[in-house]
Amino acid sequence: MEPRPLTDAELARLIALEAGALLQDIRARGGASGKELGNIGDREANTLIIARLREARPDDFVLSEEALDDQARCAASRVWIVDPLDGTREYAEGLDDWAVHIGLAIDGRPRVGSVAVPARGAVHTTDDVHLPLPAAQTPPRMVVSRSRAPEIARTVALAMGTPMIAMGSAGAKAMAVVDGRAEIYLHDGGQYEWDNCAPAAVALASGLHASRIDGSPLVYNCADPLLPDLLICRPELAATVLAAIARAR
């Protein structure tokens, strides 16, 4: 009896875990550090991910941060949108808040995703989310970039009395909202589709709100993959956060 084919979510999870294990091995074996280590990790993880997707889903397109962009994808219904190593700086510095993103956009929407945070032993996938959401904390907590919180995030946090928690990769920050360590992730200042497709898919499957910061839907597989802003938050906070953003802009 032949084994059952993997679902898209199962495939995404398997690849995210395999790429994460590879990145852990690369960092553990030494021989490189800093930017060189990040470049090696990006390159080798990307090679693995592209090979696995082409083998398992040969008719699908792939948009990756670390690969040439085939614009023929724009006419496709199914496009895998991946970031082999989100949080290269954190990875190279030996921190734990970096991630692997394996997302699938179908007709422009983030339908399937897996986000692995290997150094924390965590992986979140659209078909294995745990509902209901954990109890929210009051006041709500906001995750922001470790390097520099966007001005709008600091303004909204001040207006809402929201403590800010600094983290590295977009995937790690989004998963902090998924697993209940925070209630809001607000980013403004430049991301690309590979930065947030898989995190948005997981967040939506988890019952969270995920949108642009003006409240409009997240749309993927655009000719220009720039997707500069993102809001992931508890659904009961969405109207309040969006209103605070509108006042701050």
Short mmCIF file of C-alpha atoms in Angstrom, two decimals:
data_model
loop_
_atom_site.label_atom_id
_atom_site.label_comp_id
_atom_site.label_asym_id
_atom_site.label_seq_id
_atom_site.Cartn_x
_atom_site.Cartn_y
_atom_site.Cartn_z
CA MET A 1 0.00 0.00 0.00
CA GLU A 2 1.46 3.33 -1.07
CA PRO A 3 1.81 6.01 1.63
CA ARG A 4 -0.74 8.79 1.66
CA PRO A 5 0.51 11.94 -0.08
CA LEU A 6 1.38 14.77 2.27
CA THR A 7 -1.06 17.62 2.58
CA ASP A 8 0.28 21.11 1.90
CA ALA A 9 0.43 21.84 5.63
CA GLU A 10 2.22 18.58 6.40
CA LEU A 11 4.73 19.33 3.65
CA ALA A 12 5.29 22.86 4.94
CA ARG A 13 5.89 21.58 8.46
CA LEU A 14 8.26 18.83 7.33
CA ILE A 15 10.34 21.25 5.26
CA ALA A 16 10.41 23.90 8.00
CA LEU A 17 11.65 21.33 10.50
CA GLU A 18 14.28 19.95 8.12
CA ALA A 19 15.58 23.40 7.21
CA GLY A 20 15.63 24.37 10.88
CA ALA A 21 17.65 21.28 11.78
CA LEU A 22 20.10 22.06 8.98
CA LEU A 23 20.53 25.62 10.26
CA GLN A 24 21.13 24.33 13.78
CA ASP A 25 23.78 21.95 12.46
CA ILE A 26 25.50 24.69 10.46
CA ARG A 27 25.73 26.92 13.51
CA ALA A 28 26.91 24.07 15.76
CA ARG A 29 29.72 22.87 13.50
CA GLY A 30 31.54 26.21 13.69
CA GLY A 31 34.04 27.44 11.15
CA ALA A 32 32.12 30.63 10.35
CA SER A 33 30.67 33.52 12.29
CA GLY A 34 28.87 36.82 11.85
CA LYS A 35 27.73 37.75 8.36
CA GLU A 36 29.52 34.78 6.81
CA LEU A 37 27.59 32.37 9.01
CA GLY A 38 24.31 34.06 8.12
CA ASN A 39 25.11 33.86 4.41
CA ILE A 40 25.96 30.16 4.64
CA GLY A 41 22.77 29.44 6.54
CA ASP A 42 20.63 31.40 4.09
CA ARG A 43 22.18 29.68 1.09
CA GLU A 44 22.11 26.10 2.33
CA ALA A 45 18.61 26.30 3.81
CA ASN A 46 17.31 27.86 0.60
CA THR A 47 18.83 25.08 -1.50
CA LEU A 48 17.16 22.45 0.68
CA ILE A 49 13.75 24.15 0.66
CA ILE A 50 13.68 24.73 -3.10
CA ALA A 51 14.69 21.12 -3.77
CA ARG A 52 12.01 19.72 -1.46
CA LEU A 53 9.26 21.89 -2.93
CA ARG A 54 10.21 21.14 -6.52
CA GLU A 55 10.22 17.43 -5.77
CA ALA A 56 6.90 17.41 -3.93
CA ARG A 57 5.01 20.14 -5.83
CA PRO A 58 6.64 20.42 -9.27
CA ASP A 59 3.75 22.42 -10.75
CA ASP A 60 3.83 25.13 -8.08
CA PHE A 61 5.91 28.30 -8.16
CA VAL A 62 8.26 29.40 -5.40
CA LEU A 63 9.07 32.94 -4.28
CA SER A 64 12.05 32.96 -1.93
CA GLU A 65 14.08 35.76 -0.42
CA GLU A 66 17.24 33.90 -1.45
CA ALA A 67 16.37 32.95 -5.05
CA LEU A 68 15.81 34.70 -8.35
CA ASP A 69 12.21 35.77 -8.81
CA ASP A 70 10.43 34.09 -11.71
CA GLN A 71 7.75 36.65 -12.59
CA ALA A 72 5.73 33.92 -14.31
CA ARG A 73 4.50 33.17 -10.79
CA CYS A 74 2.23 36.22 -11.00
CA ALA A 75 -0.21 34.28 -13.19
CA ALA A 76 -0.17 31.22 -10.94
CA SER A 77 -2.81 30.26 -8.39
CA ARG A 78 -0.40 28.46 -6.04
CA VAL A 79 2.86 30.06 -4.97
CA TRP A 80 5.07 28.96 -2.08
CA ILE A 81 6.51 32.02 -0.36
CA VAL A 82 9.50 31.17 1.81
CA ASP A 83 12.17 32.74 3.95
CA PRO A 84 14.88 30.14 4.60
CA LEU A 85 16.28 32.14 7.52
CA ASP A 86 14.25 34.98 8.96
CA GLY A 87 16.34 36.84 11.51
CA THR A 88 19.79 36.32 10.00
CA ARG A 89 21.35 38.70 12.53
CA GLU A 90 19.91 36.78 15.48
CA TYR A 91 21.04 33.49 13.97
CA ALA A 92 24.57 34.78 13.39
CA GLU A 93 24.77 36.23 16.92
CA GLY A 94 23.80 32.96 18.59
CA LEU A 95 20.36 34.12 19.72
CA ASP A 96 17.21 31.98 19.63
CA ASP A 97 14.63 34.27 18.00
CA TRP A 98 15.17 33.40 14.34
CA ALA A 99 12.81 31.35 12.21
CA VAL A 100 12.13 29.39 9.04
CA HIS A 101 9.03 30.41 7.05
CA ILE A 102 7.27 28.07 4.63
CA GLY A 103 4.08 29.70 3.34
CA LEU A 104 1.67 28.92 0.54
CA ALA A 105 -0.45 31.63 -1.04
CA ILE A 106 -3.45 30.43 -3.02
CA ASP A 107 -5.08 33.03 -5.23
CA GLY A 108 -3.17 35.70 -3.36
CA ARG A 109 -4.24 34.72 0.16
CA PRO A 110 -2.07 33.16 2.89
CA ARG A 111 -3.73 29.75 3.14
CA VAL A 112 -1.02 27.42 4.46
CA GLY A 113 2.02 28.09 6.56
CA SER A 114 4.58 26.67 8.92
CA VAL A 115 6.91 28.74 11.07
CA ALA A 116 9.72 26.91 12.84
CA VAL A 117 11.70 28.58 15.62
CA PRO A 118 14.34 25.85 15.86
CA ALA A 119 16.48 27.23 18.68
CA ARG A 120 13.36 27.22 20.86
CA GLY A 121 12.22 23.78 19.72
CA ALA A 122 8.97 25.24 18.38
CA VAL A 123 7.05 24.87 15.14
CA HIS A 124 3.61 26.29 14.38
CA THR A 125 1.62 25.08 11.37
CA THR A 126 -1.81 25.96 10.06
CA ASP A 127 -3.21 22.45 10.60
CA ASP A 128 -2.02 21.97 14.18
CA VAL A 129 -2.92 25.22 15.90
CA HIS A 130 -4.37 24.97 19.38
CA LEU A 131 -7.72 26.64 19.97
CA PRO A 132 -9.04 28.40 21.89
CA LEU A 133 -6.36 31.06 22.22
CA PRO A 134 -4.59 31.40 25.58
CA ALA A 135 -6.03 33.98 27.95
CA ALA A 136 -4.95 37.50 27.03
CA GLN A 137 -3.03 39.65 29.47
CA THR A 138 -4.15 43.12 30.55
CA PRO A 139 -2.71 45.49 29.53
CA PRO A 140 -1.89 43.76 26.25
CA ARG A 141 1.77 43.26 25.36
CA MET A 142 3.26 44.29 22.02
CA VAL A 143 6.25 42.63 20.35
CA VAL A 144 8.54 44.97 18.42
CA SER A 145 11.86 44.81 16.63
CA ARG A 146 14.93 44.44 18.80
CA SER A 147 16.92 46.79 16.60
CA ARG A 148 14.41 49.64 16.61
CA ALA A 149 10.68 49.73 17.23
CA PRO A 150 8.83 51.58 14.44
CA GLU A 151 7.68 55.03 15.49
CA ILE A 152 4.05 54.11 14.93
CA ALA A 153 4.40 51.05 17.19
CA ARG A 154 5.87 53.16 19.98
CA THR A 155 3.11 55.74 19.57
CA VAL A 156 0.35 53.12 19.67
CA ALA A 157 1.94 51.35 22.64
CA LEU A 158 2.10 54.63 24.56
CA ALA A 159 -1.52 55.47 23.71
CA MET A 160 -2.74 52.04 24.82
CA GLY A 161 -0.49 51.71 27.87
CA THR A 162 1.02 48.64 26.26
CA PRO A 163 4.42 47.27 27.38
CA MET A 164 6.77 46.44 24.51
CA ILE A 165 8.77 43.22 24.22
CA ALA A 166 11.80 43.29 21.90
CA MET A 167 12.41 40.27 19.64
CA GLY A 168 14.24 39.43 16.46
CA SER A 169 12.64 37.82 13.43
CA ALA A 170 9.14 38.58 12.18
CA GLY A 171 8.26 34.91 12.55
CA ALA A 172 9.37 34.80 16.18
CA LYS A 173 7.36 37.94 16.95
CA ALA A 174 4.22 36.67 15.22
CA MET A 175 4.46 33.30 16.98
CA ALA A 176 4.70 35.11 20.32
CA VAL A 177 1.15 36.32 19.67
CA VAL A 178 0.07 32.86 18.53
CA ASP A 179 1.37 31.16 21.68
CA GLY A 180 0.14 33.83 24.09
CA ARG A 181 3.40 35.51 25.11
CA ALA A 182 2.06 38.75 23.59
CA GLU A 183 -1.20 40.12 22.22
CA ILE A 184 -0.06 42.52 19.46
CA TYR A 185 2.57 42.50 16.74
CA LEU A 186 2.67 45.76 14.80
CA HIS A 187 5.24 46.42 12.09
CA ASP A 188 5.66 49.40 9.80
CA GLY A 189 8.83 50.15 7.92
CA GLY A 190 9.51 47.57 5.27
CA GLN A 191 8.86 43.87 4.96
CA TYR A 192 8.51 41.58 1.99
CA GLU A 193 6.03 38.83 1.31
CA TRP A 194 8.44 36.14 2.54
CA ASP A 195 8.71 37.94 5.88
CA ASN A 196 5.05 37.49 6.76
CA CYS A 197 3.19 35.05 4.48
CA ALA A 198 3.74 31.96 6.64
CA PRO A 199 3.33 33.87 9.94
CA ALA A 200 0.09 35.44 8.68
CA ALA A 201 -1.27 32.05 7.58
CA VAL A 202 -0.56 30.55 11.00
CA ALA A 203 -1.99 33.59 12.80
CA LEU A 204 -5.23 33.48 10.80
CA ALA A 205 -5.59 29.73 11.34
CA SER A 206 -5.12 30.38 15.06
CA GLY A 207 -8.09 32.75 15.14
CA LEU A 208 -6.03 35.94 15.28
CA HIS A 209 -6.51 39.12 13.29
CA ALA A 210 -3.93 39.64 10.51
CA SER A 211 -4.03 42.59 8.10
CA ARG A 212 -2.21 45.61 6.79
CA ILE A 213 -2.03 48.45 9.33
CA ASP A 214 -4.88 50.25 7.56
CA GLY A 215 -7.06 47.17 8.10
CA SER A 216 -6.96 46.02 4.47
CA PRO A 217 -6.37 42.34 3.67
CA LEU A 218 -2.91 40.89 3.17
CA VAL A 219 -2.41 40.07 -0.51
CA TYR A 220 0.44 37.90 -1.78
CA ASN A 221 2.06 36.91 -5.06
CA CYS A 222 2.20 40.51 -6.26
CA ALA A 223 4.64 41.53 -9.00
CA ASP A 224 6.46 43.67 -6.44
CA PRO A 225 6.89 41.50 -3.32
CA LEU A 226 7.26 44.51 -1.00
CA LEU A 227 4.66 44.26 1.76
CA PRO A 228 5.80 46.95 4.15
CA ASP A 229 3.44 46.76 7.11
CA LEU A 230 1.60 44.18 9.16
CA LEU A 231 -0.72 43.87 12.14
CA ILE A 232 -1.23 40.58 13.95
CA CYS A 233 -3.23 40.79 17.15
CA ARG A 234 -5.96 39.29 19.25
CA PRO A 235 -9.26 39.70 17.38
CA GLU A 236 -10.91 41.52 20.27
CA LEU A 237 -8.14 44.16 20.12
CA ALA A 238 -8.15 44.71 16.35
CA ALA A 239 -10.61 47.63 16.24
CA THR A 240 -8.85 49.41 19.10
CA VAL A 241 -5.37 48.94 17.63
CA LEU A 242 -6.46 49.97 14.12
CA ALA A 243 -8.10 53.10 15.52
CA ALA A 244 -4.93 53.96 17.45
CA ILE A 245 -2.86 53.44 14.30
CA ALA A 246 -5.17 55.72 12.30
CA ARG A 247 -4.79 58.46 14.92
CA ALA A 248 -1.01 58.07 14.92
CA ARG A 249 -0.55 58.28 11.12
#
